[in-house]
C-alpha atoms as a PDB file:
ATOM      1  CA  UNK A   1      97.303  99.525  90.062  1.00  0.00           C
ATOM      2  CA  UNK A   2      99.144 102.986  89.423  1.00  0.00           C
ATOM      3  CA  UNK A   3     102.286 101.705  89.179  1.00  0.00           C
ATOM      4  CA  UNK A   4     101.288  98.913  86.175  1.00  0.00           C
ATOM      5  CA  UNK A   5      99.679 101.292  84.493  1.00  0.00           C
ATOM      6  CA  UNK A   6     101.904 104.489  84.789  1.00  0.00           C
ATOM      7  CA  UNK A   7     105.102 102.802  86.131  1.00  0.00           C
ATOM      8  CA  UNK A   8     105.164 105.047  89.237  1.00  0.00           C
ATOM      9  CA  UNK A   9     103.657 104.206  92.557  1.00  0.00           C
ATOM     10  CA  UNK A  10     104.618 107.968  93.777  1.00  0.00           C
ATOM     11  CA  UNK A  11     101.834 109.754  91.888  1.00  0.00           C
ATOM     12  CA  UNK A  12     100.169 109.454  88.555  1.00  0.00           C
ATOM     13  CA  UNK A  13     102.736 109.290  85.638  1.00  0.00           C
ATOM     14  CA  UNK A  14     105.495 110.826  88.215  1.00  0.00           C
ATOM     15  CA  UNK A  15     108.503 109.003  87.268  1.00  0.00           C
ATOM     16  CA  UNK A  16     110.781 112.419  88.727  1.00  0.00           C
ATOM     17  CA  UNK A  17     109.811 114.331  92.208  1.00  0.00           C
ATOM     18  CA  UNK A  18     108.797 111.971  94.615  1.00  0.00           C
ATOM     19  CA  UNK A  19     108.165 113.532  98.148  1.00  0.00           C
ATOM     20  CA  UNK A  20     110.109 112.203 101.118  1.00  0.00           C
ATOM     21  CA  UNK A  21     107.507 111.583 103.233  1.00  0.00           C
ATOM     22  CA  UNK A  22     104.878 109.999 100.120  1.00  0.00           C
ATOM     23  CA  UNK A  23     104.090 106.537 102.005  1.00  0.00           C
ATOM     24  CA  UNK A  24     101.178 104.604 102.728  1.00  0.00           C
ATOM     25  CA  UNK A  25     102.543 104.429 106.838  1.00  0.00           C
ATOM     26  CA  UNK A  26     102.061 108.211 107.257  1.00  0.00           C
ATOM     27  CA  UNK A  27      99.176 108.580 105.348  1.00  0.00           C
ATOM     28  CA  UNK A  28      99.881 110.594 102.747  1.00  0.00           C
ATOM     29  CA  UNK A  29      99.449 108.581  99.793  1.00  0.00           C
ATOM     30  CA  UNK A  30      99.022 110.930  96.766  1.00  0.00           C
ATOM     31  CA  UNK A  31      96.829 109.428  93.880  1.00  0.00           C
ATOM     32  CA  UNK A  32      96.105 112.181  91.894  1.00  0.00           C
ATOM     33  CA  UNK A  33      99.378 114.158  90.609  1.00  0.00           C
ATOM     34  CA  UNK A  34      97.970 117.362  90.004  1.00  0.00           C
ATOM     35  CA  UNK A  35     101.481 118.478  87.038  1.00  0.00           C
ATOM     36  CA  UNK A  36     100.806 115.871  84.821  1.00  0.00           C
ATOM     37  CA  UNK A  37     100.823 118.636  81.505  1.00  0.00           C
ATOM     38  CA  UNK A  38     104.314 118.707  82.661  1.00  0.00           C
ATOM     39  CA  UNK A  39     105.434 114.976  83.696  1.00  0.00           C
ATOM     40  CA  UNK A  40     106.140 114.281  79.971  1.00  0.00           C
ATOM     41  CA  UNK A  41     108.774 116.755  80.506  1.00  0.00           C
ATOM     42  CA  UNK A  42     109.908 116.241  83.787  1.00  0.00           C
ATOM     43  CA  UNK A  43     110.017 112.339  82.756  1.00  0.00           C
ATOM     44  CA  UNK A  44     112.176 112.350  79.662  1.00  0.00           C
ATOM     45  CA  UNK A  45     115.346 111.128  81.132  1.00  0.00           C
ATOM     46  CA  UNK A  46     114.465 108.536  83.232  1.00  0.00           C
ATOM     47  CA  UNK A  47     111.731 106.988  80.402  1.00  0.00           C
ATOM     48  CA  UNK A  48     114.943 106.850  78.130  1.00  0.00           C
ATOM     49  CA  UNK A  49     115.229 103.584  79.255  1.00  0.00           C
ATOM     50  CA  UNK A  50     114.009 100.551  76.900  1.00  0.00           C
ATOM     51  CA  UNK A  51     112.075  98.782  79.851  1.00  0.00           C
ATOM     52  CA  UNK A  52     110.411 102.758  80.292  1.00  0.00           C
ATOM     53  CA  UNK A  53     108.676 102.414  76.766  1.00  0.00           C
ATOM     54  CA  UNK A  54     105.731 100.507  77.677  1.00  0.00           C
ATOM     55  CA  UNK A  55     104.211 103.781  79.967  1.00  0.00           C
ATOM     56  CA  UNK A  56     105.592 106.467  76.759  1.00  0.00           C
ATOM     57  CA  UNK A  57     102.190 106.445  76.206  1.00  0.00           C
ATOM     58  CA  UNK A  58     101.103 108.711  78.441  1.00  0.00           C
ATOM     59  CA  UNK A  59     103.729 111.442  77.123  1.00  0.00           C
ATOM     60  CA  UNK A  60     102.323 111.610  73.827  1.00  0.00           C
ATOM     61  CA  UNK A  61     100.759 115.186  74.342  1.00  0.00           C
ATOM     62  CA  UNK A  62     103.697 116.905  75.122  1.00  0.00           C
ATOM     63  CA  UNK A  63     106.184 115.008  72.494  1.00  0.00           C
ATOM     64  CA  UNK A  64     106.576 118.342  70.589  1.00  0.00           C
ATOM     65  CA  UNK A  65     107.412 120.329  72.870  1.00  0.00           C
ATOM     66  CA  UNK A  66     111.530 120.934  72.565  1.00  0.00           C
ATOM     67  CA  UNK A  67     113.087 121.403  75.479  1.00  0.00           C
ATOM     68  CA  UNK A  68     112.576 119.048  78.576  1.00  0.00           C
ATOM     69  CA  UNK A  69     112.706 119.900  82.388  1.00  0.00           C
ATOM     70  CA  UNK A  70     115.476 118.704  84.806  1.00  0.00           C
ATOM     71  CA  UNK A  71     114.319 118.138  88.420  1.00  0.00           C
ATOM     72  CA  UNK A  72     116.755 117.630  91.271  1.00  0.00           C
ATOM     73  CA  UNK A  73     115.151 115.245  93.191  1.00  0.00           C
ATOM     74  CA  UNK A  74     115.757 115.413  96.916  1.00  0.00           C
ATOM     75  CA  UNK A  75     117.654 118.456  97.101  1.00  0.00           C
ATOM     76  CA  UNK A  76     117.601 121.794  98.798  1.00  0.00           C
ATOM     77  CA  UNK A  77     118.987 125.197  97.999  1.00  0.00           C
ATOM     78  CA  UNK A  78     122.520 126.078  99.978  1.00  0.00           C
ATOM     79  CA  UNK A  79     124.457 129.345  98.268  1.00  0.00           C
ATOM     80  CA  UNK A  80     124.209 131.816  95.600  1.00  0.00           C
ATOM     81  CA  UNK A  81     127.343 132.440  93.767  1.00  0.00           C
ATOM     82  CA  UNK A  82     127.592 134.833  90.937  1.00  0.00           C
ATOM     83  CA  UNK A  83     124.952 133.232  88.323  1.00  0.00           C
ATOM     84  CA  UNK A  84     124.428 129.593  90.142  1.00  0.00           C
ATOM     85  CA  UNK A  85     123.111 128.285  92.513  1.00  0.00           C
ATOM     86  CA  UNK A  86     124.092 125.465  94.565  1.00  0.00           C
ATOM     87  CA  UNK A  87     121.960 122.646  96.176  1.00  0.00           C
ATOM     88  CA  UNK A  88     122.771 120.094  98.973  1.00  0.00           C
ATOM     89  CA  UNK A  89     121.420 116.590  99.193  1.00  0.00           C
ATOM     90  CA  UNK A  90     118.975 116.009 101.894  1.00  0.00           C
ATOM     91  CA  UNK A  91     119.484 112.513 101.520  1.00  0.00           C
ATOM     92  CA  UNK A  92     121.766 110.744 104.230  1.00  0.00           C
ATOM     93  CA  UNK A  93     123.513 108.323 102.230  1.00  0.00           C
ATOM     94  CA  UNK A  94     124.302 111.031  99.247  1.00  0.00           C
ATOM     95  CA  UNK A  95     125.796 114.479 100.625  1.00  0.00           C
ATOM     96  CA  UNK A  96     127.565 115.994  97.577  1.00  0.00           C
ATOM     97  CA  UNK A  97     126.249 119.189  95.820  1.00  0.00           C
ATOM     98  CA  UNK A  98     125.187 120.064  92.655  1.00  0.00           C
ATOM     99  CA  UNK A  99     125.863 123.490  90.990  1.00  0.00           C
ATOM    100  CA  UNK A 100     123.356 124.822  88.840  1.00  0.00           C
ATOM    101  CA  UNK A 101     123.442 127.739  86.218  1.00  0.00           C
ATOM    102  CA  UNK A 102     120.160 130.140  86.943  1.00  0.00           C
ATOM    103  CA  UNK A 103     119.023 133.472  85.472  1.00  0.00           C
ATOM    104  CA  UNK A 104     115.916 134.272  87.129  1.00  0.00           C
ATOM    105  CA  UNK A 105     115.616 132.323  91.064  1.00  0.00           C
ATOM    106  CA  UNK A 106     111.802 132.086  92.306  1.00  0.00           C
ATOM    107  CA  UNK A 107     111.669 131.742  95.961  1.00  0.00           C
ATOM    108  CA  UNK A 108     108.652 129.666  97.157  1.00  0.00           C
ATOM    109  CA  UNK A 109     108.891 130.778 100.948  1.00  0.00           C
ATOM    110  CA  UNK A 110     104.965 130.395 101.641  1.00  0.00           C
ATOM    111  CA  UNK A 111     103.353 132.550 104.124  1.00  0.00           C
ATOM    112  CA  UNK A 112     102.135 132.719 107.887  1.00  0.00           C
ATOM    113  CA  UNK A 113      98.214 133.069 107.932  1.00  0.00           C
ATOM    114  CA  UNK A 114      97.786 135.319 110.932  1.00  0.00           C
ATOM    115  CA  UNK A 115      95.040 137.923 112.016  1.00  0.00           C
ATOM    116  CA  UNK A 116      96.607 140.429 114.965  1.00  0.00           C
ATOM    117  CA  UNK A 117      93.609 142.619 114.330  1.00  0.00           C
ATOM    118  CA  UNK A 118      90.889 139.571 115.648  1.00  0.00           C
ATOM    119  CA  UNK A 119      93.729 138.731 118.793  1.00  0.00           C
ATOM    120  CA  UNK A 120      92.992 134.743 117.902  1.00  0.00           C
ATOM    121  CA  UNK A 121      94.733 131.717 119.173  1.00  0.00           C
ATOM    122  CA  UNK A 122      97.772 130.423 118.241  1.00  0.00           C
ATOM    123  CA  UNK A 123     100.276 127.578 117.818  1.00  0.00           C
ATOM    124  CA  UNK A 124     103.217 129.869 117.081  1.00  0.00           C
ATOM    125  CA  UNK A 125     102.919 129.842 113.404  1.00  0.00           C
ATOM    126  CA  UNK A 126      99.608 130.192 111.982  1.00  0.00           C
ATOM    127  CA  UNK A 127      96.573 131.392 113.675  1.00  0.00           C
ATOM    128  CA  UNK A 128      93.424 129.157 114.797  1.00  0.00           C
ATOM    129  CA  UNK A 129      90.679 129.291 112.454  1.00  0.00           C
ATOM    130  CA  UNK A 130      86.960 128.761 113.784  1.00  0.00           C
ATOM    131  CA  UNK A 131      85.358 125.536 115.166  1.00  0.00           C
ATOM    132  CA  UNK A 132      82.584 125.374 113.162  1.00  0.00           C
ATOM    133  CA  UNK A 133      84.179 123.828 110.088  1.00  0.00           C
ATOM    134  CA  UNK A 134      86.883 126.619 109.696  1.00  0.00           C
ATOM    135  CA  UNK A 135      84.182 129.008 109.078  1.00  0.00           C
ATOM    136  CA  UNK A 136      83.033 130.728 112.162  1.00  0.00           C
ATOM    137  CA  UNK A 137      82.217 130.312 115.838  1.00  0.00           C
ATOM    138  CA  UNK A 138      79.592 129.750 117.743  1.00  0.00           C
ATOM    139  CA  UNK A 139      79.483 132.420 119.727  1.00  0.00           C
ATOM    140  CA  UNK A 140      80.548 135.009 117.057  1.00  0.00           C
ATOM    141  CA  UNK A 141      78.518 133.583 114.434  1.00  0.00           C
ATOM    142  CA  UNK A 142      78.553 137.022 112.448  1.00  0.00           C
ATOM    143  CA  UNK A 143      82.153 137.023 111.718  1.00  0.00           C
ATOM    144  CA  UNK A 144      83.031 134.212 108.991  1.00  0.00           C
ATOM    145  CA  UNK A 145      86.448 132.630 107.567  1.00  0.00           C
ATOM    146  CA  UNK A 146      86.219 131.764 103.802  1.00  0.00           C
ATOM    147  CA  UNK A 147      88.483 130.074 101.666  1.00  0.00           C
ATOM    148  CA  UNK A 148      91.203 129.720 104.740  1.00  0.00           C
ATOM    149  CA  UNK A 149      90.451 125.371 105.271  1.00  0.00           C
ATOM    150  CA  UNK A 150      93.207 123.751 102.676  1.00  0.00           C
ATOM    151  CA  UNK A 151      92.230 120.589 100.535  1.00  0.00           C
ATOM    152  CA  UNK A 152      94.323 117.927 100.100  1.00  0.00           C
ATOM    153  CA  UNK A 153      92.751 117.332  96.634  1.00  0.00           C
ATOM    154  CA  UNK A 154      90.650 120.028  95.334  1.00  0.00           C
ATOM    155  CA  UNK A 155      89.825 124.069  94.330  1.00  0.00           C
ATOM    156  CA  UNK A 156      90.140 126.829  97.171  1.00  0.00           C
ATOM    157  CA  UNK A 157      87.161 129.219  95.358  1.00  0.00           C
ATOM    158  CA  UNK A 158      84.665 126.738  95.060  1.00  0.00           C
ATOM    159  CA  UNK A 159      84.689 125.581  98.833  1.00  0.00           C
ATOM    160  CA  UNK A 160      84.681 129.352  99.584  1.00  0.00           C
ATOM    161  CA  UNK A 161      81.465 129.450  97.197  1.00  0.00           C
ATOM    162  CA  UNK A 162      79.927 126.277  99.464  1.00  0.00           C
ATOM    163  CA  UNK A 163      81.427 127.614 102.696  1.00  0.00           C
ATOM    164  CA  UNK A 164      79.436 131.111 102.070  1.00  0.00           C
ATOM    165  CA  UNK A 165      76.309 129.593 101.146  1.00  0.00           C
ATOM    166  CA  UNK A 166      76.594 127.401 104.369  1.00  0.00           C
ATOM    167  CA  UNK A 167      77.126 130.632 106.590  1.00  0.00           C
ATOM    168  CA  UNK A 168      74.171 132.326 104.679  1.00  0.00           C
ATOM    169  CA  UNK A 169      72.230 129.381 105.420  1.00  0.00           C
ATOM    170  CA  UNK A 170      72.735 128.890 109.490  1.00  0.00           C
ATOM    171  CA  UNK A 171      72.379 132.657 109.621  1.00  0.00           C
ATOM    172  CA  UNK A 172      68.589 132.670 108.448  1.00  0.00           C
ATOM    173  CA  UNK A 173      67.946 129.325 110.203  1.00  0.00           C
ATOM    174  CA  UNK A 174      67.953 126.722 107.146  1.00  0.00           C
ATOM    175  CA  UNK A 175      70.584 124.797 108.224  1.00  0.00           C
ATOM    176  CA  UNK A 176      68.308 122.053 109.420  1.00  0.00           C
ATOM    177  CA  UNK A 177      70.498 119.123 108.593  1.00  0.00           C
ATOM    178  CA  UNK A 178      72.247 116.878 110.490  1.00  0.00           C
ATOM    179  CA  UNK A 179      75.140 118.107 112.350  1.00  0.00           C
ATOM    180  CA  UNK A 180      78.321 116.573 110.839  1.00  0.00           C
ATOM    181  CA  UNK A 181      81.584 116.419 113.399  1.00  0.00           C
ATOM    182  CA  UNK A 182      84.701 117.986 111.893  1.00  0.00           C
ATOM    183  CA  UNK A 183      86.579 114.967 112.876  1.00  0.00           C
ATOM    184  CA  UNK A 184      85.527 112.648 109.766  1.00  0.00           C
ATOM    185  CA  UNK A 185      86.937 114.895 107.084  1.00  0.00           C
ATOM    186  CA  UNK A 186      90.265 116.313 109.065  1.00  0.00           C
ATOM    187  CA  UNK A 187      93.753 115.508 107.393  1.00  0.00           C
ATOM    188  CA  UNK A 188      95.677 113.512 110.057  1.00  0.00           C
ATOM    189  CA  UNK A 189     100.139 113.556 109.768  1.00  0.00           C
ATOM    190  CA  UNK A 190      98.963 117.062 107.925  1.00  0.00           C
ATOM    191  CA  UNK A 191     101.675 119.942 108.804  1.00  0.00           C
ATOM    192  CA  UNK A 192      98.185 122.450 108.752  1.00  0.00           C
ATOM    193  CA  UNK A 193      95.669 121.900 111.494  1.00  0.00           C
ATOM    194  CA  UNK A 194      93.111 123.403 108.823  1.00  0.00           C
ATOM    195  CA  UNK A 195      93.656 120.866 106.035  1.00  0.00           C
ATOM    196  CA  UNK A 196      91.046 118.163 104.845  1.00  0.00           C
ATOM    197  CA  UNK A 197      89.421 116.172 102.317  1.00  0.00           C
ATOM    198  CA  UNK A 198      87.987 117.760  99.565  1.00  0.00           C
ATOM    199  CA  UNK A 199      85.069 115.756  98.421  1.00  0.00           C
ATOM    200  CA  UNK A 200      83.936 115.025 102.551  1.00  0.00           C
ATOM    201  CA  UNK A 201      84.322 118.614 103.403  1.00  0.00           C
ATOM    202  CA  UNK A 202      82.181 119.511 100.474  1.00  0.00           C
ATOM    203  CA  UNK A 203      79.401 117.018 100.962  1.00  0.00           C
ATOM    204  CA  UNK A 204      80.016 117.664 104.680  1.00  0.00           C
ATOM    205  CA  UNK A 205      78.552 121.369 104.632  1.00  0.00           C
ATOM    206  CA  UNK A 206      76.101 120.357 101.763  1.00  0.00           C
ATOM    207  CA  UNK A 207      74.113 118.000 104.411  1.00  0.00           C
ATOM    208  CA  UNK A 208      73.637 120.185 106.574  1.00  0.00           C
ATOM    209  CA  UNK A 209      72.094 122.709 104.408  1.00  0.00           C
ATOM    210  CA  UNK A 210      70.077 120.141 102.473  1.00  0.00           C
ATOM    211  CA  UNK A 211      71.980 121.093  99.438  1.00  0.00           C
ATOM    212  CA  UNK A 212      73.351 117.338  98.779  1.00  0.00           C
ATOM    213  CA  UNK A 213      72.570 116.180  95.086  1.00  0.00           C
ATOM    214  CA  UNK A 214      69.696 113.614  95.324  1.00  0.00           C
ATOM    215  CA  UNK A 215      71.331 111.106  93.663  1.00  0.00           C
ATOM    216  CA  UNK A 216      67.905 109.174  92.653  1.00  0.00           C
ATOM    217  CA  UNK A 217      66.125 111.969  91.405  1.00  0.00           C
ATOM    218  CA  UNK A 218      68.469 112.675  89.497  1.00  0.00           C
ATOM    219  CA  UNK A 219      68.907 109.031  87.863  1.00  0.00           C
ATOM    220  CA  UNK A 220      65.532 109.093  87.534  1.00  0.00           C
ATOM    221  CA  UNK A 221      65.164 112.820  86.005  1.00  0.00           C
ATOM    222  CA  UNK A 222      68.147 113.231  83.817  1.00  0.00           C
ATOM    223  CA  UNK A 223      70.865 110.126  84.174  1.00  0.00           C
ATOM    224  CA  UNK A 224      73.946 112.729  82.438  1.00  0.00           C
ATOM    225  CA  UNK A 225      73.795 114.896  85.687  1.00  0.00           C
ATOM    226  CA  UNK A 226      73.791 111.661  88.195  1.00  0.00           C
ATOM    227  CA  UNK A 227      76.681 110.671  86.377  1.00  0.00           C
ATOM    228  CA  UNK A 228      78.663 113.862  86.894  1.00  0.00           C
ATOM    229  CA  UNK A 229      77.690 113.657  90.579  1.00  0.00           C
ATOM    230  CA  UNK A 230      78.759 110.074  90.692  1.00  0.00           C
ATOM    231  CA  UNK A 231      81.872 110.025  88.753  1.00  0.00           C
ATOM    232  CA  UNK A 232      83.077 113.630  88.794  1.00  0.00           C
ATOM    233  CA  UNK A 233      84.530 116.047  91.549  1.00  0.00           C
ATOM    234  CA  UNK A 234      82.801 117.996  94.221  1.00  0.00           C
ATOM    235  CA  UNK A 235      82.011 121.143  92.292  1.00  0.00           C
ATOM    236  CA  UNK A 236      79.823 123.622  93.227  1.00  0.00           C
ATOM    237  CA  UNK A 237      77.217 123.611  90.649  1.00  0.00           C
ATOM    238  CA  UNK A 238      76.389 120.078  91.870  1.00  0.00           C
ATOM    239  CA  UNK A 239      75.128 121.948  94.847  1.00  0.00           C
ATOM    240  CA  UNK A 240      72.852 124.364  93.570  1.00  0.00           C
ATOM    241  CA  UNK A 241      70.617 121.074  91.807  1.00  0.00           C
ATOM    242  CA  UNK A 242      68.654 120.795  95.377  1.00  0.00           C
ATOM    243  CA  UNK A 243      68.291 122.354  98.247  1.00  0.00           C
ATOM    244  CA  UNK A 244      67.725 126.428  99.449  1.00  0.00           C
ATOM    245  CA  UNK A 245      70.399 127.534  96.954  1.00  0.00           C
ATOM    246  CA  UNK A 246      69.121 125.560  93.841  1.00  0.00           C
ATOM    247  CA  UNK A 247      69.747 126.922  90.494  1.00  0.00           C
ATOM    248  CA  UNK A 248      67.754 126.210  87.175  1.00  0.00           C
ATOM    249  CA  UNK A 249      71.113 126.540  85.135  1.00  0.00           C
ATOM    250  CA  UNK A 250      72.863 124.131  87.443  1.00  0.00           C
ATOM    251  CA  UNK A 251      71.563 120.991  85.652  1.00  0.00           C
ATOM    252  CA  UNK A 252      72.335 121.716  82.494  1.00  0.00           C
ATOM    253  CA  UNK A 253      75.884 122.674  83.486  1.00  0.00           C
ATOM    254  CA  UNK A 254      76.431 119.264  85.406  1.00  0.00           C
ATOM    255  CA  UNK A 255      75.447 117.574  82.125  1.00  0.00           C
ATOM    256  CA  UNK A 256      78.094 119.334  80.032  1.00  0.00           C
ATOM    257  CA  UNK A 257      80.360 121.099  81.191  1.00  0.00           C
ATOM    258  CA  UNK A 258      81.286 118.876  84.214  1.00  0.00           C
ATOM    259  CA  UNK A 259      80.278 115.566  82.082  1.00  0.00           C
ATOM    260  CA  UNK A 260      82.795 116.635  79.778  1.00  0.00           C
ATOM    261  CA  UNK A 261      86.151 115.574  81.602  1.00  0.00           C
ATOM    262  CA  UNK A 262      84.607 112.510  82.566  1.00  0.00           C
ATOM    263  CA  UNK A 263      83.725 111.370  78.791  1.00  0.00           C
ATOM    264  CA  UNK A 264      87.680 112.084  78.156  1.00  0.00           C
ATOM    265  CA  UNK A 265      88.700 110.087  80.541  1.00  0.00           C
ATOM    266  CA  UNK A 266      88.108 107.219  78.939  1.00  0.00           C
ATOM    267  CA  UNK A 267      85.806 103.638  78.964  1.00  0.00           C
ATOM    268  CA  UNK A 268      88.762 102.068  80.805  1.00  0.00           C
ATOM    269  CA  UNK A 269      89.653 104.658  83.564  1.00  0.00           C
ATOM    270  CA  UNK A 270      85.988 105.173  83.972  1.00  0.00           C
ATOM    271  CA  UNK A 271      85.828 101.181  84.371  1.00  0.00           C
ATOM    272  CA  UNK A 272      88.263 101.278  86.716  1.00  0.00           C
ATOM    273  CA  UNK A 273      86.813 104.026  89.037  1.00  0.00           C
ATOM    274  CA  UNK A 274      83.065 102.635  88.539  1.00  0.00           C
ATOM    275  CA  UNK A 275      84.917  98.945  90.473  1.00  0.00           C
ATOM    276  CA  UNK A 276      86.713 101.148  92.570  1.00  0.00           C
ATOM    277  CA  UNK A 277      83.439 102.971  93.529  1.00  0.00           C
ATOM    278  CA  UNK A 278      81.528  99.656  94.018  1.00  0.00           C
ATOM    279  CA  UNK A 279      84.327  98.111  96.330  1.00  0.00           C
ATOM    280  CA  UNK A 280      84.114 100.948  98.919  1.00  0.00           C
ATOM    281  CA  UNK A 281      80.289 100.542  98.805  1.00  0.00           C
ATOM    282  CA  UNK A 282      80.695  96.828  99.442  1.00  0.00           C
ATOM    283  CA  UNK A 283      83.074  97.475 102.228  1.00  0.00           C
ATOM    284  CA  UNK A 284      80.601 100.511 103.437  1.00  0.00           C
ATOM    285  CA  UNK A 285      77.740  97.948 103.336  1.00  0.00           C
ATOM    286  CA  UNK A 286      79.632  95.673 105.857  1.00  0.00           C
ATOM    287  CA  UNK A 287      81.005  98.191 108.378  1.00  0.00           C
ATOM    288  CA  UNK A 288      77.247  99.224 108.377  1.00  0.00           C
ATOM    289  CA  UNK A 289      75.969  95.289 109.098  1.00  0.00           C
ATOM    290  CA  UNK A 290      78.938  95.108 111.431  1.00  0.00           C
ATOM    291  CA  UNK A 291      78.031  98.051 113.211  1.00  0.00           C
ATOM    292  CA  UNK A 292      74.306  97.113 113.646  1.00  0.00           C
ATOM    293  CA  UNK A 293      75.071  94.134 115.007  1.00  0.00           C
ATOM    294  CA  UNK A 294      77.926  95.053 117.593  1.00  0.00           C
ATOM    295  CA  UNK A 295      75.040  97.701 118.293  1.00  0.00           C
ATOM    296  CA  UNK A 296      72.282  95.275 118.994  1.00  0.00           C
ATOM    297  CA  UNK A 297      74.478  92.859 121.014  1.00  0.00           C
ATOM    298  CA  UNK A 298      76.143  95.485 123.014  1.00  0.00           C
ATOM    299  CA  UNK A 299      73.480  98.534 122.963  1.00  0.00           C
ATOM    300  CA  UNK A 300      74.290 101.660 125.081  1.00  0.00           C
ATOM    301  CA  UNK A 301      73.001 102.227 128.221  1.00  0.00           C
END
């Protein structure tokens, strides 16, 4: 579907940068492309192409801007020499260089997320985070991690905003919910141990607090903030509308602000994602037959 309408199966719109290890076998299947303000850009040369104008739509935005951006795909940085900068294939089949002219190099080394101060566990590179969803332990239950789990798709500040109110919650008792296992929401083939899904880590910690949007109330009450819940992303006002850390302001914020995006999107992306929605709850609905019945044939002892 993302490559008929886009023309790139790699990411949305991303005709240029494609990551090596981007395939469905590992896993790592990126639908959302998260530079597409600069794809237009990125994508002028190779949508010079006359078979390339049926997806120039999506480039529109951008079609003033002067200057577009060359991307070397697949290579890495080898030497400095005087004002270049010279960069090595990493593919196999293609080892010649390429020289390019720089005046200002950014290096984008990362970091090492250690605490020597706390004396935690480690795996030679970054330092264990808590058990209890990457927020604390249970038998130091005082001392709490914030903003430290990394989403595949998603905002670090507002899981730190959910991952505080969870802490404040099981510290004065109120989360009553049920227990949800770390396992269903953990990035697998992921180079952190810390990393998982966005929108399952969010409603993950929002169960157990009882701070899940009630989806029929809310169709029921005022159908503009179940359609932000439904059809939006996990943001944290949509867990302040129930539950111990509900806020009066958080409805009308779901109905406009976060409504907003979801009205540009379109009728036909929203079409799309309203039948993509309903074929994961028909598949849902039969692992949850399936599973009843394997249950009642085969019940455990």
């Amino acid at each position: 579907g993302m490559l008929c309408v886009s023309g790139s199966s790699a990411g949305w719109n991303q005709w240029r940068g494609r990551a090596d290890a981007m395939d469905w076998a590992e896993g790592r299947k990126h639908i959302v492309n998260k530079a597409t303000k600069c794809m237009p850009l990125i994508n002028r040369g190779p949508k010079e192409a006359w078979w390339a104008r049926p997806w120039r739509w999506l480039d529109k935005a951008q079609a003033d801007v002067a200057v577009g951006v060359d991307l070397l795909d697949h290579y890495e940085a080898a030497s400095f020499g005087g004002r270049a900068v010279r960069f090595r294939s990493t593919r196999a089949d293609d080892r010649h260089d390429v020289e390019v002219a720089a005046d200002v190099v950014v290096l984008a080394t990362g970091y090492r997320q250690t605490f020597p101060f706390l004396k935690r566990a480690s795996d030679g590179q970054d330092d264990a985070l808590p058990t209890e969803h990457f927020i604390c332990d249970p038998e130091e239950g005082d001392l709490a991690f914030f903003g430290f789990a990394r989403p595949n798709v998603g905002a670090i500040p507002p899981m730190s905003e959910l991952q505080a109110m969870w802490w404040v919650a099981k510290l004065q008792g109120r989360a009553t919910g049920p227990r949800v296992p770390s396992a269903p929401y953990k990035l697998t083939n992921c180079r952190l141990s810390y990393g998982v899904d966005y929108g399952l880590y969010m409603f993950s910690l929002a169960r157990e607090i009882g701070a899940a949007p009630n989806l029929a109330r809310w169709i029921l009450e005022r159908p503009a903030v179940a359609l932000a819940c439904a059809f939006g992303q996990a943001h944290a006002p949509l867990f302040r509308l129930d539950g111990p850390f509900a806020h009066g302001d958080a409805p009308d914020v779901c109905a406009t602000e976060l409504l907003e995006p979801i009205r540009k999107r379109g009728a036909a992306m929203n079409c799309i994602f309203g039948l993509t929605l309903c074929f994961f709850a028909a598949v849902n609905a039969c692992a949850v037959v399936v599973e009843g019945v394997v249950e009642s044939l085969f019940p455990h002892e």
